[in-house]
Structures are given as structure tokens and as C-alpha cells.
Coordinates of C-alpha atoms in Angstrom, one line a residue:
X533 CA 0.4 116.8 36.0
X534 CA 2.5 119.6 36.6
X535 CA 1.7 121.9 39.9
X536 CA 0.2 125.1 39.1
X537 CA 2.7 128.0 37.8
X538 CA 0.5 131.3 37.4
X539 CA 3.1 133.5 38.2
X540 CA 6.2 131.4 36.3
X541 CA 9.2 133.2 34.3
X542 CA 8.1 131.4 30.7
X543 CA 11.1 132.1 28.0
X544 CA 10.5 131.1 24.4
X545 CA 13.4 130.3 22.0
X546 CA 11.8 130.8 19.2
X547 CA 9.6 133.6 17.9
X548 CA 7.0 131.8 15.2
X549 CA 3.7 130.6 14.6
X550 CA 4.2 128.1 17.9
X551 CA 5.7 130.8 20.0
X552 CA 2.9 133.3 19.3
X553 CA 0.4 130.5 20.2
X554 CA 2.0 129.7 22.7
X555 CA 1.9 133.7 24.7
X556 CA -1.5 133.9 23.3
X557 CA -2.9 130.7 25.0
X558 CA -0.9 131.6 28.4
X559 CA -2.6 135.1 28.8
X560 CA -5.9 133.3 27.9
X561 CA -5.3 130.9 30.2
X562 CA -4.6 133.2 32.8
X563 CA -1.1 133.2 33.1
X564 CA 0.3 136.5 35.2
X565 CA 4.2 135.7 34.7
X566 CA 6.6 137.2 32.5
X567 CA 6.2 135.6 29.2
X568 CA 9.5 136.6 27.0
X569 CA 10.1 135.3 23.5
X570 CA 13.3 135.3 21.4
X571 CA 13.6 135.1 18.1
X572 CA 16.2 135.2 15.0
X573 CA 14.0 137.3 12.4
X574 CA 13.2 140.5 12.9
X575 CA 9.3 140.3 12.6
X576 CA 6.6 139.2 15.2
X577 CA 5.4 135.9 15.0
X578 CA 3.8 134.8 11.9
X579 CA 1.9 132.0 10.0
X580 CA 4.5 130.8 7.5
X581 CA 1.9 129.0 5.4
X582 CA 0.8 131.9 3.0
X583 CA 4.5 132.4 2.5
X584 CA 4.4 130.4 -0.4
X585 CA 1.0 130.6 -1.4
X586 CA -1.0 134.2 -1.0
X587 CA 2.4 136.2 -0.2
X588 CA 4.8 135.5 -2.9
X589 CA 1.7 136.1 -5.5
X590 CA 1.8 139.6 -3.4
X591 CA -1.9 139.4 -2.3
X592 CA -1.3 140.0 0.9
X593 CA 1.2 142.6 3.3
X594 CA 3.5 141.4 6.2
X595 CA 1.3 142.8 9.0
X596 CA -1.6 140.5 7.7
X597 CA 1.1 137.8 8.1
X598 CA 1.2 138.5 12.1
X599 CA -0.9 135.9 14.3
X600 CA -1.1 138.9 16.1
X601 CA -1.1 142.6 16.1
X602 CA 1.9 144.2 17.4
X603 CA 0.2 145.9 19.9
X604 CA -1.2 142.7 21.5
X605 CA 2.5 141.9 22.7
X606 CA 2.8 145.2 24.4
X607 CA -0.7 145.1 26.0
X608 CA -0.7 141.7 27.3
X609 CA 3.0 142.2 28.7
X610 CA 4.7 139.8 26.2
X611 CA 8.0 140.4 26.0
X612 CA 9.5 139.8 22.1
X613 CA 13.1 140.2 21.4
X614 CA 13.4 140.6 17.6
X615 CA 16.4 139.7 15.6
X616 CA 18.1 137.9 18.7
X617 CA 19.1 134.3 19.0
X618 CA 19.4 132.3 21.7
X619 CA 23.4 131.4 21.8
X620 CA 23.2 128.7 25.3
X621 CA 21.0 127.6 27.8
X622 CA 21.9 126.6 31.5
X623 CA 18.9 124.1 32.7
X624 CA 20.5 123.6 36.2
X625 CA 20.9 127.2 36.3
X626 CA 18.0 128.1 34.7
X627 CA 19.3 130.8 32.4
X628 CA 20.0 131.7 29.0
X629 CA 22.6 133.3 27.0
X630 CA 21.4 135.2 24.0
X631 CA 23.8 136.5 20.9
X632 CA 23.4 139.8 22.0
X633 CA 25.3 139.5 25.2
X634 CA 21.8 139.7 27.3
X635 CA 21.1 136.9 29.8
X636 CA 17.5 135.7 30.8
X637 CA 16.5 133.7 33.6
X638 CA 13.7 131.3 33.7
X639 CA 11.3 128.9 35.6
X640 CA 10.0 127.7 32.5
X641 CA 11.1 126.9 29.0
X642 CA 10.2 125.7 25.6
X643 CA 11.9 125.5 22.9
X644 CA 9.8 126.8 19.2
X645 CA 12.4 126.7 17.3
X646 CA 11.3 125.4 14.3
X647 CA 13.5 124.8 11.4
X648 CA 15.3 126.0 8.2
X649 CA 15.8 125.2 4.8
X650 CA 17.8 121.8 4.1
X651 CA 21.0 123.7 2.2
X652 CA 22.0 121.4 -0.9
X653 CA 25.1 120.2 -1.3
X654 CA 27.7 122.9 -3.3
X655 CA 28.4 121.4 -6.4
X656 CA 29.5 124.5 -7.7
X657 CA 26.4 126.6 -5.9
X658 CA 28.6 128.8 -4.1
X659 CA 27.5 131.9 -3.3
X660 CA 25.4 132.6 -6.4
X661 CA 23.3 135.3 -6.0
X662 CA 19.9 133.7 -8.0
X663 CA 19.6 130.8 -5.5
X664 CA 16.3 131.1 -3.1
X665 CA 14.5 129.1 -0.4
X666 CA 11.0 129.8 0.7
X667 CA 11.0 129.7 4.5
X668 CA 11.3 133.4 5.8
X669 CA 8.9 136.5 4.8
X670 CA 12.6 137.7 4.0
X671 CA 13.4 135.0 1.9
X672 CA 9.9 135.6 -0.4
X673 CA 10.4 139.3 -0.2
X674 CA 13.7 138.6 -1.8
X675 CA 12.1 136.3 -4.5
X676 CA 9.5 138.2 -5.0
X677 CA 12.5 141.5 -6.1
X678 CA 13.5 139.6 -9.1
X679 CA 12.1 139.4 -12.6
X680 CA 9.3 136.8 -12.0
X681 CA 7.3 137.1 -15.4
X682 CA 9.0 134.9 -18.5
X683 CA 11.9 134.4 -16.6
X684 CA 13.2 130.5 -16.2
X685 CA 12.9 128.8 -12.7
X686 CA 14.5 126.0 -12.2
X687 CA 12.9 123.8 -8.6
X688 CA 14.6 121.7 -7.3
X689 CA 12.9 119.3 -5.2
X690 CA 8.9 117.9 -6.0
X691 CA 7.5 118.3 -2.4
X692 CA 4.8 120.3 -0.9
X693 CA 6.6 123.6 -0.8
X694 CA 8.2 122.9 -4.7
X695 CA 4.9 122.3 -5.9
X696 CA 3.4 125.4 -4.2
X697 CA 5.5 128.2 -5.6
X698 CA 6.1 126.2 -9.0
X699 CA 2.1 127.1 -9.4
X700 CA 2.8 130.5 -7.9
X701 CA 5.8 130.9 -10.7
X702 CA 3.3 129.9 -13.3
X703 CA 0.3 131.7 -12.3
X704 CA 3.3 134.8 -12.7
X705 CA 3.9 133.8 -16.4
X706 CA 7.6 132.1 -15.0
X707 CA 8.5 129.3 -17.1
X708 CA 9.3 126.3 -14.7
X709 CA 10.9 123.3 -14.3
X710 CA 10.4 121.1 -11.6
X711 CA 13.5 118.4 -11.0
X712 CA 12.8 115.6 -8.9
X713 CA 15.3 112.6 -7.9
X714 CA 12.6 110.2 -6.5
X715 CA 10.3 108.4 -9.5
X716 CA 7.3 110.4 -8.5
X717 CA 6.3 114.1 -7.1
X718 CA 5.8 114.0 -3.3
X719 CA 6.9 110.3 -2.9
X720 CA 8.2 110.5 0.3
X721 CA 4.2 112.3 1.9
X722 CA 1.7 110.6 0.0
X723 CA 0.5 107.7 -2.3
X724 CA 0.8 107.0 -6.0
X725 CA -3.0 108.2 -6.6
X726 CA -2.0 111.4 -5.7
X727 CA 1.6 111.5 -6.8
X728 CA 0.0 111.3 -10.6
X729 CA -3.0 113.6 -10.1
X730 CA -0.5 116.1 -9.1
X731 CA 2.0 115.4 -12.1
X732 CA -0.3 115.5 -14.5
X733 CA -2.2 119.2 -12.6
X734 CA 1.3 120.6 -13.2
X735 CA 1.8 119.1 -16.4
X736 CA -1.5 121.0 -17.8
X737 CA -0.5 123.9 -16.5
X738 CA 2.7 124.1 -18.1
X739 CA 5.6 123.1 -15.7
X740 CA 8.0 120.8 -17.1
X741 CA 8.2 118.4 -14.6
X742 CA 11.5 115.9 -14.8
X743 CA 11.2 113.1 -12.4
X744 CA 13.6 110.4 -12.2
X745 CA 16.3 113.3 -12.4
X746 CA 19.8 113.9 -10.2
X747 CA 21.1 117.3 -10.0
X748 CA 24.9 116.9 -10.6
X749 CA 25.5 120.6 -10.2
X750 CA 25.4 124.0 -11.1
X751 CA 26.9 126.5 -14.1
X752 CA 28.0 129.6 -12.3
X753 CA 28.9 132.7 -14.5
X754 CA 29.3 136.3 -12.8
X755 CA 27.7 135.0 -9.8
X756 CA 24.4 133.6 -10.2
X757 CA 23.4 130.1 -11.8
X758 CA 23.2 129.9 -15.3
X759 CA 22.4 126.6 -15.8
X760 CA 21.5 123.3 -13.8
X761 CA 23.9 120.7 -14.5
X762 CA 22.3 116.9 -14.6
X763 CA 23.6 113.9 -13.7
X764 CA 23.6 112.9 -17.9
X765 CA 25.6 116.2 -18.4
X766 CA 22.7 117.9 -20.0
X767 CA 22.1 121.2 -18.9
X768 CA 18.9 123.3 -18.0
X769 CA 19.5 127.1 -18.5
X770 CA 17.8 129.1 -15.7
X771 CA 17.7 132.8 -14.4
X772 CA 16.3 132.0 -11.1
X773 CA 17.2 128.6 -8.7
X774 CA 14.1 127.3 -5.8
X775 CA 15.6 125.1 -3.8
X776 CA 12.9 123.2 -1.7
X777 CA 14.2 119.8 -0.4
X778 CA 13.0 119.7 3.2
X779 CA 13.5 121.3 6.3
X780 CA 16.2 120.7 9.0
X781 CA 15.2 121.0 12.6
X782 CA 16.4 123.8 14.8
X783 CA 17.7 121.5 17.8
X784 CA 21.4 122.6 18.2
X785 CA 21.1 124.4 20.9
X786 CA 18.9 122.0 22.6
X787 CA 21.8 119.7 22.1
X788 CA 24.1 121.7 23.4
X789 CA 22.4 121.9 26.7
X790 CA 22.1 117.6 27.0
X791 CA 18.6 117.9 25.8
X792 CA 17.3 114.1 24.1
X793 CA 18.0 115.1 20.5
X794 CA 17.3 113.2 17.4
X795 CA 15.9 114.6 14.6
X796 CA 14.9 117.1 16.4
X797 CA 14.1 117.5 20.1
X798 CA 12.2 114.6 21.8
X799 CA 9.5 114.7 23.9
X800 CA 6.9 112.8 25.7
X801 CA 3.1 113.1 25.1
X802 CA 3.0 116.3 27.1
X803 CA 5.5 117.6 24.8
X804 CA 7.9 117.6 27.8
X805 CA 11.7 117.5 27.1
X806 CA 13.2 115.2 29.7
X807 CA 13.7 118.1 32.3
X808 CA 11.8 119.5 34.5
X809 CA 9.7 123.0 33.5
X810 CA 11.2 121.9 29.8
X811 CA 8.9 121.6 26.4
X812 CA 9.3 121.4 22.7
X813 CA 6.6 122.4 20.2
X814 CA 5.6 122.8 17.1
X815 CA 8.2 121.9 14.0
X816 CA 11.4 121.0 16.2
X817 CA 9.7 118.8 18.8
X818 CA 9.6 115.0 17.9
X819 CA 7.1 113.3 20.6
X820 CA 5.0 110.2 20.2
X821 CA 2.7 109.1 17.7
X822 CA -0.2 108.2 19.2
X823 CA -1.4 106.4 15.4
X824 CA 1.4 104.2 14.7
X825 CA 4.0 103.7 17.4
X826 CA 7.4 105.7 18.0
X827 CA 8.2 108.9 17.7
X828 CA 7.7 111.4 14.5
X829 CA 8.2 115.2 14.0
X830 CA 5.7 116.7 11.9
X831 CA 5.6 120.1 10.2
X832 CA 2.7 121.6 10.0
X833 CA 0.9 124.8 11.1
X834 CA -2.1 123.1 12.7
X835 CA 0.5 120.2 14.9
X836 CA 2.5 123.4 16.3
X837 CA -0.9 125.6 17.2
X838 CA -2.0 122.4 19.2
X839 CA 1.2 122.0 20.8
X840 CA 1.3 125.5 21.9
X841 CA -1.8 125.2 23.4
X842 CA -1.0 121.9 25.5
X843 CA 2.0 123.2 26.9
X844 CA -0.1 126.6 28.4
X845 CA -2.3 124.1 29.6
X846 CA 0.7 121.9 31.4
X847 CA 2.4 125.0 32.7
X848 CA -0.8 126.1 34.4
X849 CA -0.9 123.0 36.0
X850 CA -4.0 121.5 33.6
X851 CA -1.7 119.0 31.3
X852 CA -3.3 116.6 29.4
X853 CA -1.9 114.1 26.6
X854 CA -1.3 115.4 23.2
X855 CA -2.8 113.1 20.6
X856 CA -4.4 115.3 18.4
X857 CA -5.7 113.9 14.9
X858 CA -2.6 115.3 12.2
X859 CA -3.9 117.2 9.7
X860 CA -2.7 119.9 6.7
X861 CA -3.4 121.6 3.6
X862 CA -1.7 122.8 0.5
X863 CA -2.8 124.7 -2.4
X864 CA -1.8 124.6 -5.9
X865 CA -3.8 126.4 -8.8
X866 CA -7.4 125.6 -8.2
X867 CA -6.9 122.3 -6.0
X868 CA -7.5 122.7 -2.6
X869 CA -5.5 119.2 -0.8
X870 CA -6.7 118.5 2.2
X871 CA -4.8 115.5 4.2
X872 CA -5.4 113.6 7.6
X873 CA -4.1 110.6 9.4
X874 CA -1.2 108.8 8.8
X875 CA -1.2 106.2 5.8
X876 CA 1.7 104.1 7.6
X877 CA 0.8 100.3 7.5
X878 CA -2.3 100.6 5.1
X879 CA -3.4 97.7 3.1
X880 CA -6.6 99.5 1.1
X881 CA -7.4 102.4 -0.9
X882 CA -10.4 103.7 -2.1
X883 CA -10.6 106.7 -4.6
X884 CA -14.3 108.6 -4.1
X885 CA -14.7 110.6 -7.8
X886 CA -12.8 111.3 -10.9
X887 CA -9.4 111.1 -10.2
X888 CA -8.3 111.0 -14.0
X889 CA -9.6 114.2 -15.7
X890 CA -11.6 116.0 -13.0
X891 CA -9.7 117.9 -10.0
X892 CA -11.7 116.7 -7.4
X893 CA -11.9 113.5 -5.7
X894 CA -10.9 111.9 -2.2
X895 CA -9.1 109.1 -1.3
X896 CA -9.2 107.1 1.7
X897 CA -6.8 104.5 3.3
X898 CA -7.7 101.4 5.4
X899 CA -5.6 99.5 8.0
X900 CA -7.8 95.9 8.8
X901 CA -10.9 97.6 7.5
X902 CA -10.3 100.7 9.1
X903 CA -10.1 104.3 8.1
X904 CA -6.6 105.2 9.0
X905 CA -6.2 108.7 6.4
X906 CA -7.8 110.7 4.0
X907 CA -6.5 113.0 0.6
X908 CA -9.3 115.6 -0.1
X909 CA -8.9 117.1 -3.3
X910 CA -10.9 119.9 -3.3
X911 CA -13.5 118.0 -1.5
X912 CA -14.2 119.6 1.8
X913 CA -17.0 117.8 2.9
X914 CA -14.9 113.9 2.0
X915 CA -12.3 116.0 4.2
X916 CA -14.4 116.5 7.0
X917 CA -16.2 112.9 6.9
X918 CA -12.3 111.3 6.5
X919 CA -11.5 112.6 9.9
X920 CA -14.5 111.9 12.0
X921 CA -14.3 108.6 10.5
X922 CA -10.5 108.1 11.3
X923 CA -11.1 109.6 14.9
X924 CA -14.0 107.0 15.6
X925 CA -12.1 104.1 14.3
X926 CA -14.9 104.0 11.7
X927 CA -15.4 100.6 9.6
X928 CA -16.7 101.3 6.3
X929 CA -17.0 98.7 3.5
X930 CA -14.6 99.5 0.5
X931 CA -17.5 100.5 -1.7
X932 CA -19.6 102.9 -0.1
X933 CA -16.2 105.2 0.7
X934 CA -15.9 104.8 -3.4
X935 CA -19.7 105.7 -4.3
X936 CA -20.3 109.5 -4.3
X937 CA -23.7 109.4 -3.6
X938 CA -23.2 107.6 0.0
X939 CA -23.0 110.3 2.4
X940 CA -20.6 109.4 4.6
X941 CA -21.0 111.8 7.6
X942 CA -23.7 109.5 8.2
X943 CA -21.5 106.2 8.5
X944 CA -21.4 105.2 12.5
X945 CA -20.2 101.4 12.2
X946 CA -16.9 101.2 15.0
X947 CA -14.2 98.7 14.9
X948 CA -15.4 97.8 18.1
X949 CA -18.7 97.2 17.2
X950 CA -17.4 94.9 14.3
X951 CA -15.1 92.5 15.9

């Protein structure tokens, strides 16, 4: 455990969702140093979830964005440089060099510097002026300027964020086309079960989904993307080009400055970066998985609020392990996904309700008997059993997890009572 540092010179690189948690925690915690974060956009920090869900459908302004108001910064003595990026940092020295010539000192520092969108390679992109990525409020305010109703999207990529504005597109009367190289939509996230249920959601609602399918490049004519070029020289004419294929992590300058860095930055269970007075949270920080084994980086809203909140708790001297249950949500149409736990090394699935006509249903996985993870669909209450149940190292026979009219909240048989 760290010693106490009430009074400590905290600097954030980074000015998102894990960097606002992180300032709000400290004050709450009762931290009465200078708390200073620096960030690349020009907004406060922001939930990035809605982005693609509530914001590009233009249901909601950027203020309601903001984890905070903008007056909370100034009243609680949070410093936030907007629209700055940290260019260096001197650990020995304890400094950092920022883009805009300005120089901060620090006693401690964590890194929130999340990611950005993976770029694909050029074949032919260029600079075409109809490409987008979803990862910014600028980026969706940009998306959201264009022609959105009967025009042709072309998505490239059949992950969480694809599948998200694809129903957005839709619900806007956009014609869409999803293109996905793996043989099934989220392949690399989740299981078969719900690779289908999701194909054939998208499939009724209109998107033309193309799995199996390599991108060999784009037509360009006066500089946008006419038409997507596929590896069997067919072509897909498009007005508008969603490129959502993952996320890189921010770690360069992290690098720079002899941080561990692989795949992000790594870090032990107190999200501690090697060096003393030294954290990464939140998308950029890969730290131990306390499920499996190893290390792993996840990307997710709820990971990087927890992680904020550890690391207050370690700089005012009150550290404790970080092993928090993972967890996440998406939305598409009327399905509601709820996920938790880690299906790695599963041997057992059970589906709980109609998983081939209906849109809601749960499904479960088992390690040795054990609940490891759980898929909600729509199905908050299987959601909310699924993780007690994984975080008791429940053992539930196959059956009852597969009968809807057990309730499971009820189930209190432990692993340790079974062996």
C-alpha cells in the first residue's frame, strides 16, 4: 500500500470517461492536491458509449454527454487542459512536456489515454472525404452532417461498434451493408449462439450482412469512395464508408518514457505501471486477469470507471487489488445485450429461452461445472443472476440454468461446497 498523498500533484494524460472518474473519485475521496488533466479533444470528459447508440440517432446534446458539468471542474479545482496532448514525460524528473510548449510537474501520474480507431490499410482509401469512424463526439457529429436517410453505408467490420450504428443507419432509413472477413459477426467477443442470433436480428431488419468477405479496396472518384472493392472483384456502390475494426491503444508516449508496453500499458493488480506514483486505467491499461491467468486489456466503460476509482483509492494511501467482475452492454434495435465473465476455457453452454425466433434469451457458460459468463439478451434479471452466480463460483446443474421457470437468484450451491 502506498503512503498517504492528500496533498500530491496528480496529472492526467488523458481527458475521458477514466480521467473524469478518476478527478471525481479523488475530490470524493478527499484529495486536496492539484488534480490537472490533459486531453487531445476539445470537450470535457465524456461517456463514449452513447456515441454510437443515443448520439448519432441525435437524441441527445453534447453537454448531456459530460460525466460532469463544466462547472464541477472549476468548483472542485480540477484543472482540464482542452485540445492539448501530452508530447513527453520525464519520470525521473517528474515532468511533462505537452504540445503546446507548457510543462507540468508531478508527484503523481496516470496515464487514461484510451485509444483510437484501428486505421485500415489504404488500398486506394486515401484521403476520401466519405470515410468515418465512430470514436470521437467529433467523429459522429461529422457522420451525423451527411445525408443519412436512403443513402448506402457500406461497414466495414461485424463487431460491437459495426453492429451498433449499422442499427442506428437503419433505424435512419440508410441502406447498409455490413462486410465481415471472419465466418461469423463478433467472432472474435462471443460464441456461435450469439453470433447467429445477431445475424439473423440484422438480417430482419434489413442490413445485408456479407460474412466470409475480404475488402480488397476502395473506388475513389472526386474524392470520396464510390464503391468497395472485394477480394472477387465485385463491387459494392456506397455514398458513405464506417470503418469499425477495433481500437488501437494510446500507449506511445508511455513507451517513449520506458514504461512496460505491450498492447497497451501494463500494470499490476493495483493498476500500477512499474514506477513509483505511476498508473494506467481504463482502455490503455493491460493488468492481470484475475479469471483466467495473464494479462488482458479490456474496453469497456464500466472496467475504466472501476479503475479510476482504485487508483484514488491507491493514491490516498487506501489501495486495494483490482479484480472486479468484467462486464458490458450494447444495444442494437430492441435487444438489450448484456455480457459478464470471461468465456475463455469453457466446456458448457446452456441457452435459457427462445433463441431462434424470440429476442430474448440468456446463455450461460461453464468451466468444470461452473458458471464462468453470461449473454443476456434482453433478460435483465438472467443478467443479474449470471453474475452473482459467476462471482460465488456458483455450481448449477446444466438443466435448471436451461428451464425458465427455475429462478435462479435463488441457486446457492458453491464449488466448494461440491468438491
Amino acid at each position: 500500500m502506498t503512503e498517504p498523498a492528500e496533498n500530491a500533484r496528480v496529472l492526467v494524460v488523458g481527458a475521458g470517461q477514466a480521467a473524469g472518474e478518476l478527478a471525481g473519485a479523488l475530490r470524493a475521496g478527499g484529495h486536496q492536491g492539484p488534480v490537472t488533466l490533459v486531453g487531445s479533444e476539445p470537450h470535457f470528459p465524456y461517456t463514449r458509449p452513447p456515441l454510437s447508440k443515443a448520439y448519432l440517432r441525435g437524441e441527445v446534446d453534447t453537454p448531456e454527454l459530460y460525466l460532469r458539468p463544466a462547472d464541477f471542474y472549476r468548483d472542485h479545482d480540477v484543472t482540464v487542459h482542452r485540445g492539448v496532448a501530452v508530447e513527453w514525460v520525464d519520470l525521473g524528473g517528474r515532468k511533462a512536456g505537452c504540445d503546446d510548449g507548457s510543462v507540468l510537474e508531478w508527484d503523481r501520474l496516470v496515464f487514461a489515454t484510451g485509444g483510437r480507431p484501428r486505421r485500415i490499410a489504404d488500398s486506394g482509401l486515401g484521403s476520401a472525404g466519405n470515410v468515418h469512424y465512430v470514436r470521437t463526439i467529433d467523429d459522429v457529429k461529422r457522420l451525423r452532417s451527411t445525408t443519412i436517410a436512403e443513402s448506402r453505408f457500406a461497414v466495414i467490420g461485424g463487431g460491437y461498434v459495426g453492429l451498433e450504428v449499422a442499427a442506428v443507419l437503419r433505424g435512419l432509413d440508410a441502406r447498409v451493408t455490413v462486410i465481415e472477413a471472419a465466418d461469423r459477426l463478433l467472432a472474435r467477443v462471443t460464441s456461435p449462439v450469439v453470433s447467429e442470433f445477431f445475424l439473423r436480428v440484422h438480417t430482419e431488419e434489413g442490413v445485408d450482412v456479407r460474412l466470409s468477405t475480404q475488402v480488397e479496396g476502395y473506388q475513389v472518384e472526386d474524392g470520396n469512395v464510390s464503391a468497395v472493392v472485394l477480394a472477387d472483384d465485385s463491387r459494392i456502390p456506397v455514398d458513405q464508408v464506417l470503418i469499425g475494426i477495433g481500437m488501437v491503444p494510446n500507449d506511445e508516449v508511455a513507451a517513449r518514457a520506458g514504461l512496460d508496453v505491450d498492447n497497451g500499458i501494463v500494470v499490476d493488480e493495483f493498476c500500477r505501471a512499474g514506477v513509483a506514483g505511476v498508473y494506467a486505467i481504463g482502455d490503455v491499461a493491460r493488468h492481470p486477469d484475475p479469471l483466467n491467468g495473464g494479462l488482458r486489456r479490456l474496453e469497456s466503460m464500466p472496467n475504466a470507471a472501476a479503475q479510476a476509482r482504485l487508483v484514488a483509492e491507491d493514491i490516498l494511501g487506501r489501495g486495494r487489488r483490482y479484480d472486479d467482475l468484467p462486464w458490458f452492454w450494447s444495444d442494437q434495435y430492441d435487444v438489450k445485450l448484456q455480457a459478464a465473465g470471461s468465456t475463455v476455457g469453457c466446456d458448457a453452454v446452456a441457452i435459457r429461452g427462445d433463441v431462434t425466433s424470440g429476442r430474448r434469451f440468456s446463455v450461460f457458460y461453464l468451466r468444470d461445472g461452473v458458471v464462468r459468463a453470461v449473454d443476456a439478451l434482453s433478460s435483465p434479471a438472467d443478467f443479474a443472476a449470471g453474475k452473482a452466480l459467476i462471482a460465488s463460483g456458483a455450481v448449477v446443474p446444466i438443466s435448471d440454468l436451461q428451464d425458465p421457470s427455475v429462478p435462479l437468484r435463488k441457486r446457492r450451491s458453491f464449488a466448494s461446497e461440491a468438491s
